[in-house]
């Protein structure tokens, strides 16, 4: 990987870019994943490359929802595998939930490489290599899912997902938690809970929130969700972007 000086003002962003590029070289990530990362970077820049109050609130709601789930499942795609593989394994462990490799540009080779990567990092249950069910409303290649994983989960975490697939999962009656830096994307608007944050910050924050809330009763967890309004969270994210931009102008 290219050496990036730690003193660089946008160090974290450049490291993430290198990791996604490296994911392509190693065969985890599709070339389209590079474009997705670029779009994410642009929104992260607008947000100030930090976890905003609305993202923190959504993260807490997501943690409560995952802890209340009967059958949670966590989706892993090529960008997630490049950026936060160890962090996803830790989140899966904290929840006792399976990880399912779920690719938009699916090739069996990439699925296998990502599954091997997750297992090498200590993942207990990795699904996705042998899909045995189809998500209704999606074309054959995109519909593939696994029983015991995403297909019959009640709560699914999709860090980076296409809008159509997010919608199809919601239509199946699942609660869907998305991580997406674009508060306007179809994914963000379709999801039950949207964390508008970079996955490199969101996934570790979510694991911390799961650990912090894991001692709460079902009643107390439900209370966290009672007053959660995803539409309001997305509006707040847009306001946070506006406030950040105004701040930039003041400083110049
Ligand atoms: P829509 O849902 O409106 O159809 P899209 O699916 O066409 O949008 P893509 O470029 O295909 O958008 O997917 C990338 C999405 O993932 C973008 O919304 C982008 O902001 C988001 N994204 C990319 N990298 C990250 C990241 N590191 N962390 C969080 N979100 C990211
Ligand atoms: Mg899309």
Short mmCIF file of C-alpha atoms and ligand atoms in Angstrom, two decimals:
data_model
loop_
_atom_site.label_atom_id
_atom_site.label_comp_id
_atom_site.label_asym_id
_atom_site.label_seq_id
_atom_site.Cartn_x
_atom_site.Cartn_y
_atom_site.Cartn_z
CA UNK A 1 0.00 0.00 0.00
CA UNK A 2 1.11 3.59 -0.58
CA UNK A 3 2.66 5.17 2.52
CA UNK A 4 0.42 7.97 3.81
CA UNK A 5 1.88 10.37 6.41
CA UNK A 6 -0.16 10.32 9.64
CA UNK A 7 0.05 14.12 9.73
CA UNK A 8 -2.00 14.40 6.55
CA UNK A 9 -5.21 16.30 7.40
CA UNK A 10 -7.31 13.68 5.60
CA UNK A 11 -5.33 10.64 6.71
CA UNK A 12 -8.27 8.38 7.60
CA UNK A 13 -9.99 9.01 4.28
CA UNK A 14 -6.83 8.27 2.30
CA UNK A 15 -6.17 5.07 4.24
CA UNK A 16 -9.73 3.91 3.54
CA UNK A 17 -9.25 4.65 -0.16
CA UNK A 18 -6.06 2.56 -0.16
CA UNK A 19 -7.86 -0.29 1.60
CA UNK A 20 -10.63 -0.41 -0.98
CA UNK A 21 -8.04 -0.32 -3.80
CA UNK A 22 -6.18 -3.12 -2.04
CA UNK A 23 -9.48 -5.05 -1.76
CA UNK A 24 -9.78 -4.90 -5.55
CA UNK A 25 -6.19 -6.15 -5.97
CA UNK A 26 -6.79 -9.04 -3.56
CA UNK A 27 -10.06 -9.95 -5.25
CA UNK A 28 -12.53 -9.09 -2.44
CA UNK A 29 -13.90 -5.94 -3.97
CA UNK A 30 -15.36 -5.24 -7.42
CA UNK A 31 -14.10 -2.35 -9.51
CA UNK A 32 -17.58 -0.79 -9.09
CA UNK A 33 -16.78 -0.77 -5.37
CA UNK A 34 -14.17 1.89 -6.05
CA UNK A 35 -16.85 4.17 -7.46
CA UNK A 36 -19.13 3.50 -4.49
CA UNK A 37 -16.29 4.42 -2.12
CA UNK A 38 -15.73 7.65 -4.08
CA UNK A 39 -19.35 8.60 -3.69
CA UNK A 40 -19.18 7.80 -0.01
CA UNK A 41 -16.06 9.94 0.39
CA UNK A 42 -17.83 12.92 -1.14
CA UNK A 43 -20.67 12.68 1.40
CA UNK A 44 -18.21 12.09 4.24
CA UNK A 45 -16.40 15.28 3.21
CA UNK A 46 -19.68 17.18 3.42
CA UNK A 47 -20.39 15.72 6.87
CA UNK A 48 -16.95 16.73 8.18
CA UNK A 49 -15.65 13.14 8.32
CA UNK A 50 -17.01 12.61 11.82
CA UNK A 51 -19.84 10.83 13.57
CA UNK A 52 -22.64 13.36 13.91
CA UNK A 53 -25.24 13.46 16.72
CA UNK A 54 -27.90 12.02 14.38
CA UNK A 55 -25.60 9.11 13.45
CA UNK A 56 -24.91 8.44 17.13
CA UNK A 57 -28.66 8.36 17.82
CA UNK A 58 -29.28 5.97 14.90
CA UNK A 59 -26.41 3.76 16.07
CA UNK A 60 -27.98 3.44 19.51
CA UNK A 61 -31.35 2.55 17.98
CA UNK A 62 -29.66 0.02 15.70
CA UNK A 63 -27.93 -1.60 18.67
CA UNK A 64 -31.24 -1.86 20.55
CA UNK A 65 -32.93 -3.36 17.46
CA UNK A 66 -30.18 -5.95 17.00
CA UNK A 67 -30.29 -6.90 20.70
CA UNK A 68 -34.07 -7.33 20.51
CA UNK A 69 -33.86 -9.44 17.34
CA UNK A 70 -34.75 -13.12 17.45
CA UNK A 71 -32.60 -13.85 14.41
CA UNK A 72 -30.23 -11.04 13.47
CA UNK A 73 -27.98 -11.36 10.41
CA UNK A 74 -25.13 -9.20 9.17
CA UNK A 75 -24.45 -8.70 5.48
CA UNK A 76 -20.90 -8.36 4.14
CA UNK A 77 -20.06 -7.11 0.64
CA UNK A 78 -16.76 -6.36 -1.08
CA UNK A 79 -16.33 -2.85 0.31
CA UNK A 80 -17.21 -4.00 3.82
CA UNK A 81 -14.67 -6.83 3.49
CA UNK A 82 -12.00 -4.35 2.39
CA UNK A 83 -12.72 -1.74 5.08
CA UNK A 84 -14.01 -3.42 8.25
CA UNK A 85 -13.63 -7.22 8.12
CA UNK A 86 -12.28 -7.61 11.67
CA UNK A 87 -14.84 -5.14 13.01
CA UNK A 88 -17.70 -7.10 11.42
CA UNK A 89 -16.40 -10.33 12.97
CA UNK A 90 -16.36 -8.60 16.36
CA UNK A 91 -19.90 -7.28 15.93
CA UNK A 92 -21.09 -10.77 14.92
CA UNK A 93 -19.45 -12.19 18.02
CA UNK A 94 -21.00 -9.55 20.31
CA UNK A 95 -24.45 -10.47 18.94
CA UNK A 96 -23.98 -14.19 18.34
CA UNK A 97 -25.18 -13.51 14.79
CA UNK A 98 -24.13 -15.01 11.45
CA UNK A 99 -22.28 -13.06 8.77
CA UNK A 100 -23.55 -13.55 5.23
CA UNK A 101 -21.50 -12.67 2.18
CA UNK A 102 -23.94 -10.87 -0.07
CA UNK A 103 -22.55 -9.38 -3.29
CA UNK A 104 -24.23 -7.14 -5.83
CA UNK A 105 -21.74 -8.13 -8.54
CA UNK A 106 -21.63 -11.73 -7.42
CA UNK A 107 -18.93 -14.13 -8.52
CA UNK A 108 -18.41 -17.41 -6.69
CA UNK A 109 -14.69 -16.65 -6.50
CA UNK A 110 -15.22 -13.34 -4.67
CA UNK A 111 -17.77 -14.89 -2.33
CA UNK A 112 -15.28 -17.62 -1.43
CA UNK A 113 -12.42 -15.18 -0.87
CA UNK A 114 -14.48 -12.97 1.43
CA UNK A 115 -15.82 -15.97 3.38
CA UNK A 116 -12.26 -17.26 3.83
CA UNK A 117 -11.10 -13.82 4.97
CA UNK A 118 -13.87 -13.62 7.60
CA UNK A 119 -13.11 -17.14 8.85
CA UNK A 120 -9.39 -16.36 9.03
CA UNK A 121 -10.31 -13.42 11.29
CA UNK A 122 -12.19 -15.70 13.68
CA UNK A 123 -15.77 -15.60 12.38
CA UNK A 124 -17.83 -18.49 13.75
CA UNK A 125 -20.61 -18.64 11.18
CA UNK A 126 -20.12 -17.39 7.62
CA UNK A 127 -22.92 -17.94 5.12
CA UNK A 128 -23.42 -16.96 1.50
CA UNK A 129 -21.37 -19.56 -0.35
CA UNK A 130 -24.33 -21.91 -0.71
CA UNK A 131 -27.45 -19.75 -1.13
CA UNK A 132 -30.64 -21.83 -0.88
CA UNK A 133 -33.38 -19.19 -1.11
CA UNK A 134 -34.37 -16.12 -3.11
CA UNK A 135 -35.48 -12.67 -1.95
CA UNK A 136 -38.78 -11.98 -3.77
CA UNK A 137 -38.86 -9.11 -6.26
CA UNK A 138 -35.20 -9.22 -7.32
CA UNK A 139 -33.71 -10.79 -10.43
CA UNK A 140 -32.13 -14.22 -10.04
CA UNK A 141 -28.50 -13.19 -9.47
CA UNK A 142 -29.33 -10.41 -7.01
CA UNK A 143 -31.94 -12.41 -5.09
CA UNK A 144 -29.62 -15.08 -3.67
CA UNK A 145 -29.86 -15.51 0.08
CA UNK A 146 -29.33 -18.18 2.70
CA UNK A 147 -31.74 -19.77 5.17
CA UNK A 148 -30.51 -19.29 8.69
CA UNK A 149 -28.93 -16.01 7.54
CA UNK A 150 -30.38 -13.02 5.73
CA UNK A 151 -33.32 -14.95 4.21
CA UNK A 152 -35.09 -15.68 7.47
CA UNK A 153 -33.60 -13.03 9.71
CA UNK A 154 -35.96 -10.61 11.44
CA UNK A 155 -33.32 -7.85 11.64
CA UNK A 156 -30.64 -7.42 8.97
CA UNK A 157 -27.67 -5.07 9.04
CA UNK A 158 -26.68 -3.96 5.55
CA UNK A 159 -23.61 -1.79 5.71
CA UNK A 160 -23.63 -0.42 2.13
CA UNK A 161 -26.44 -1.85 0.08
CA UNK A 162 -28.23 -1.14 -3.11
CA UNK A 163 -31.60 0.61 -2.80
CA UNK A 164 -33.57 -2.14 -4.57
CA UNK A 165 -32.26 -4.88 -2.34
CA UNK A 166 -32.87 -2.80 0.75
CA UNK A 167 -36.47 -2.27 -0.39
CA UNK A 168 -36.93 -5.99 -1.15
CA UNK A 169 -35.77 -6.94 2.35
CA UNK A 170 -38.12 -4.39 3.92
CA UNK A 171 -40.99 -5.80 1.79
CA UNK A 172 -40.25 -9.25 3.25
CA UNK A 173 -41.18 -7.74 6.61
CA UNK A 174 -37.67 -7.44 7.97
CA UNK A 175 -36.30 -4.58 9.99
CA UNK A 176 -33.36 -3.28 8.00
CA UNK A 177 -30.47 -1.29 9.41
CA UNK A 178 -28.43 0.49 6.74
CA UNK A 179 -25.11 2.27 6.99
CA UNK A 180 -24.93 4.80 4.18
CA UNK A 181 -23.16 8.16 4.01
CA UNK A 182 -25.72 9.51 1.58
CA UNK A 183 -28.83 10.54 3.55
CA UNK A 184 -30.73 10.94 0.26
CA UNK A 185 -30.03 7.50 -1.22
CA UNK A 186 -32.92 5.10 -1.81
CA UNK A 187 -31.23 2.75 0.64
CA UNK A 188 -31.20 5.43 3.33
CA UNK A 189 -34.85 6.30 2.75
CA UNK A 190 -36.06 2.68 2.57
CA UNK A 191 -34.27 1.36 5.67
CA UNK A 192 -35.89 1.08 9.10
CA UNK A 193 -32.83 2.63 10.75
CA UNK A 194 -30.18 4.47 8.74
CA UNK A 195 -26.79 5.27 10.19
CA UNK A 196 -25.47 8.13 8.07
CA UNK A 197 -21.81 7.56 8.82
CA UNK A 198 -18.71 5.98 7.34
CA UNK A 199 -18.63 2.23 7.98
CA UNK A 200 -15.11 2.59 9.36
CA UNK A 201 -16.60 4.64 12.23
CA UNK A 202 -20.11 3.16 12.33
CA UNK A 203 -19.28 -0.53 12.78
CA UNK A 204 -16.98 -0.13 15.83
CA UNK A 205 -19.45 2.40 17.32
CA UNK A 206 -22.27 -0.09 16.82
CA UNK A 207 -20.31 -2.88 18.56
CA UNK A 208 -19.62 -0.55 21.52
CA UNK A 209 -23.32 0.36 21.69
CA UNK A 210 -24.31 -3.34 21.59
CA UNK A 211 -21.95 -4.06 24.50
CA UNK A 212 -23.14 -1.02 26.43
CA UNK A 213 -26.85 -1.83 26.00
CA UNK A 214 -26.57 -5.60 26.34
CA UNK A 215 -27.48 -5.50 30.05
CA UNK A 216 -30.79 -3.68 29.45
CA UNK A 217 -34.15 -5.42 29.70
CA UNK A 218 -36.32 -5.92 26.63
CA UNK A 219 -38.60 -3.19 27.95
CA UNK A 220 -35.76 -0.67 28.21
CA UNK A 221 -34.46 -1.62 24.75
CA UNK A 222 -37.94 -1.18 23.31
CA UNK A 223 -38.14 2.29 24.88
CA UNK A 224 -35.03 3.35 22.92
CA UNK A 225 -36.89 2.39 19.74
CA UNK A 226 -40.26 3.86 20.69
CA UNK A 227 -39.43 7.45 19.86
CA UNK A 228 -37.09 6.63 16.96
CA UNK A 229 -38.12 8.26 13.68
CA UNK A 230 -35.84 7.47 10.71
CA UNK A 231 -37.24 10.27 8.59
CA UNK A 232 -36.36 12.74 11.30
CA UNK A 233 -32.84 11.27 11.54
CA UNK A 234 -32.32 11.75 7.78
CA UNK A 235 -33.52 15.36 8.00
CA UNK A 236 -31.18 15.93 10.89
CA UNK A 237 -28.27 14.48 8.86
CA UNK A 238 -28.99 16.95 6.05
CA UNK A 239 -29.11 19.80 8.59
CA UNK A 240 -25.78 18.64 10.02
CA UNK A 241 -24.27 18.78 6.54
CA UNK A 242 -25.63 22.30 6.05
CA UNK A 243 -24.28 23.43 9.42
CA UNK A 244 -20.87 21.95 8.65
CA UNK A 245 -20.73 23.73 5.30
CA UNK A 246 -21.73 27.09 6.84
CA UNK A 247 -18.97 26.59 9.38
CA UNK A 248 -16.43 26.10 6.57
CA UNK A 249 -17.42 29.39 4.95
CA UNK A 250 -17.09 31.21 8.26
CA UNK A 251 -13.52 29.99 8.57
CA UNK A 252 -12.40 31.28 5.18
P1 LIG B 1 -29.22 4.69 -4.39
O1 LIG B 1 -29.47 3.92 -3.13
O2 LIG B 1 -29.79 6.09 -4.33
O3 LIG B 1 -29.62 3.90 -5.59
P2 LIG B 1 -26.68 3.91 -5.13
O4 LIG B 1 -27.00 2.53 -4.63
O5 LIG B 1 -26.75 4.11 -6.60
O6 LIG B 1 -27.64 4.93 -4.44
P3 LIG B 1 -23.96 3.44 -5.04
O7 LIG B 1 -22.91 4.39 -5.48
O8 LIG B 1 -24.32 2.27 -5.86
O9 LIG B 1 -25.24 4.31 -4.67
O10 LIG B 1 -23.65 2.84 -3.59
C1 LIG B 1 -22.80 3.41 -2.73
C2 LIG B 1 -23.53 3.97 -1.55
O11 LIG B 1 -22.78 3.63 -0.39
C3 LIG B 1 -23.58 5.48 -1.63
O12 LIG B 1 -24.77 5.98 -1.12
C4 LIG B 1 -22.40 5.91 -0.73
O13 LIG B 1 -22.63 7.15 -0.11
C5 LIG B 1 -22.33 4.80 0.29
N1 LIG B 1 -20.96 4.54 0.77
C6 LIG B 1 -19.86 4.29 0.03
N2 LIG B 1 -18.77 4.08 0.81
C7 LIG B 1 -19.21 4.18 2.09
C8 LIG B 1 -18.57 4.04 3.36
N3 LIG B 1 -17.26 3.80 3.46
N4 LIG B 1 -19.32 4.17 4.45
C9 LIG B 1 -20.66 4.42 4.36
N5 LIG B 1 -21.32 4.60 3.20
C10 LIG B 1 -20.61 4.46 2.07
MG1 LIG B 2 -28.27 1.92 -6.56
#
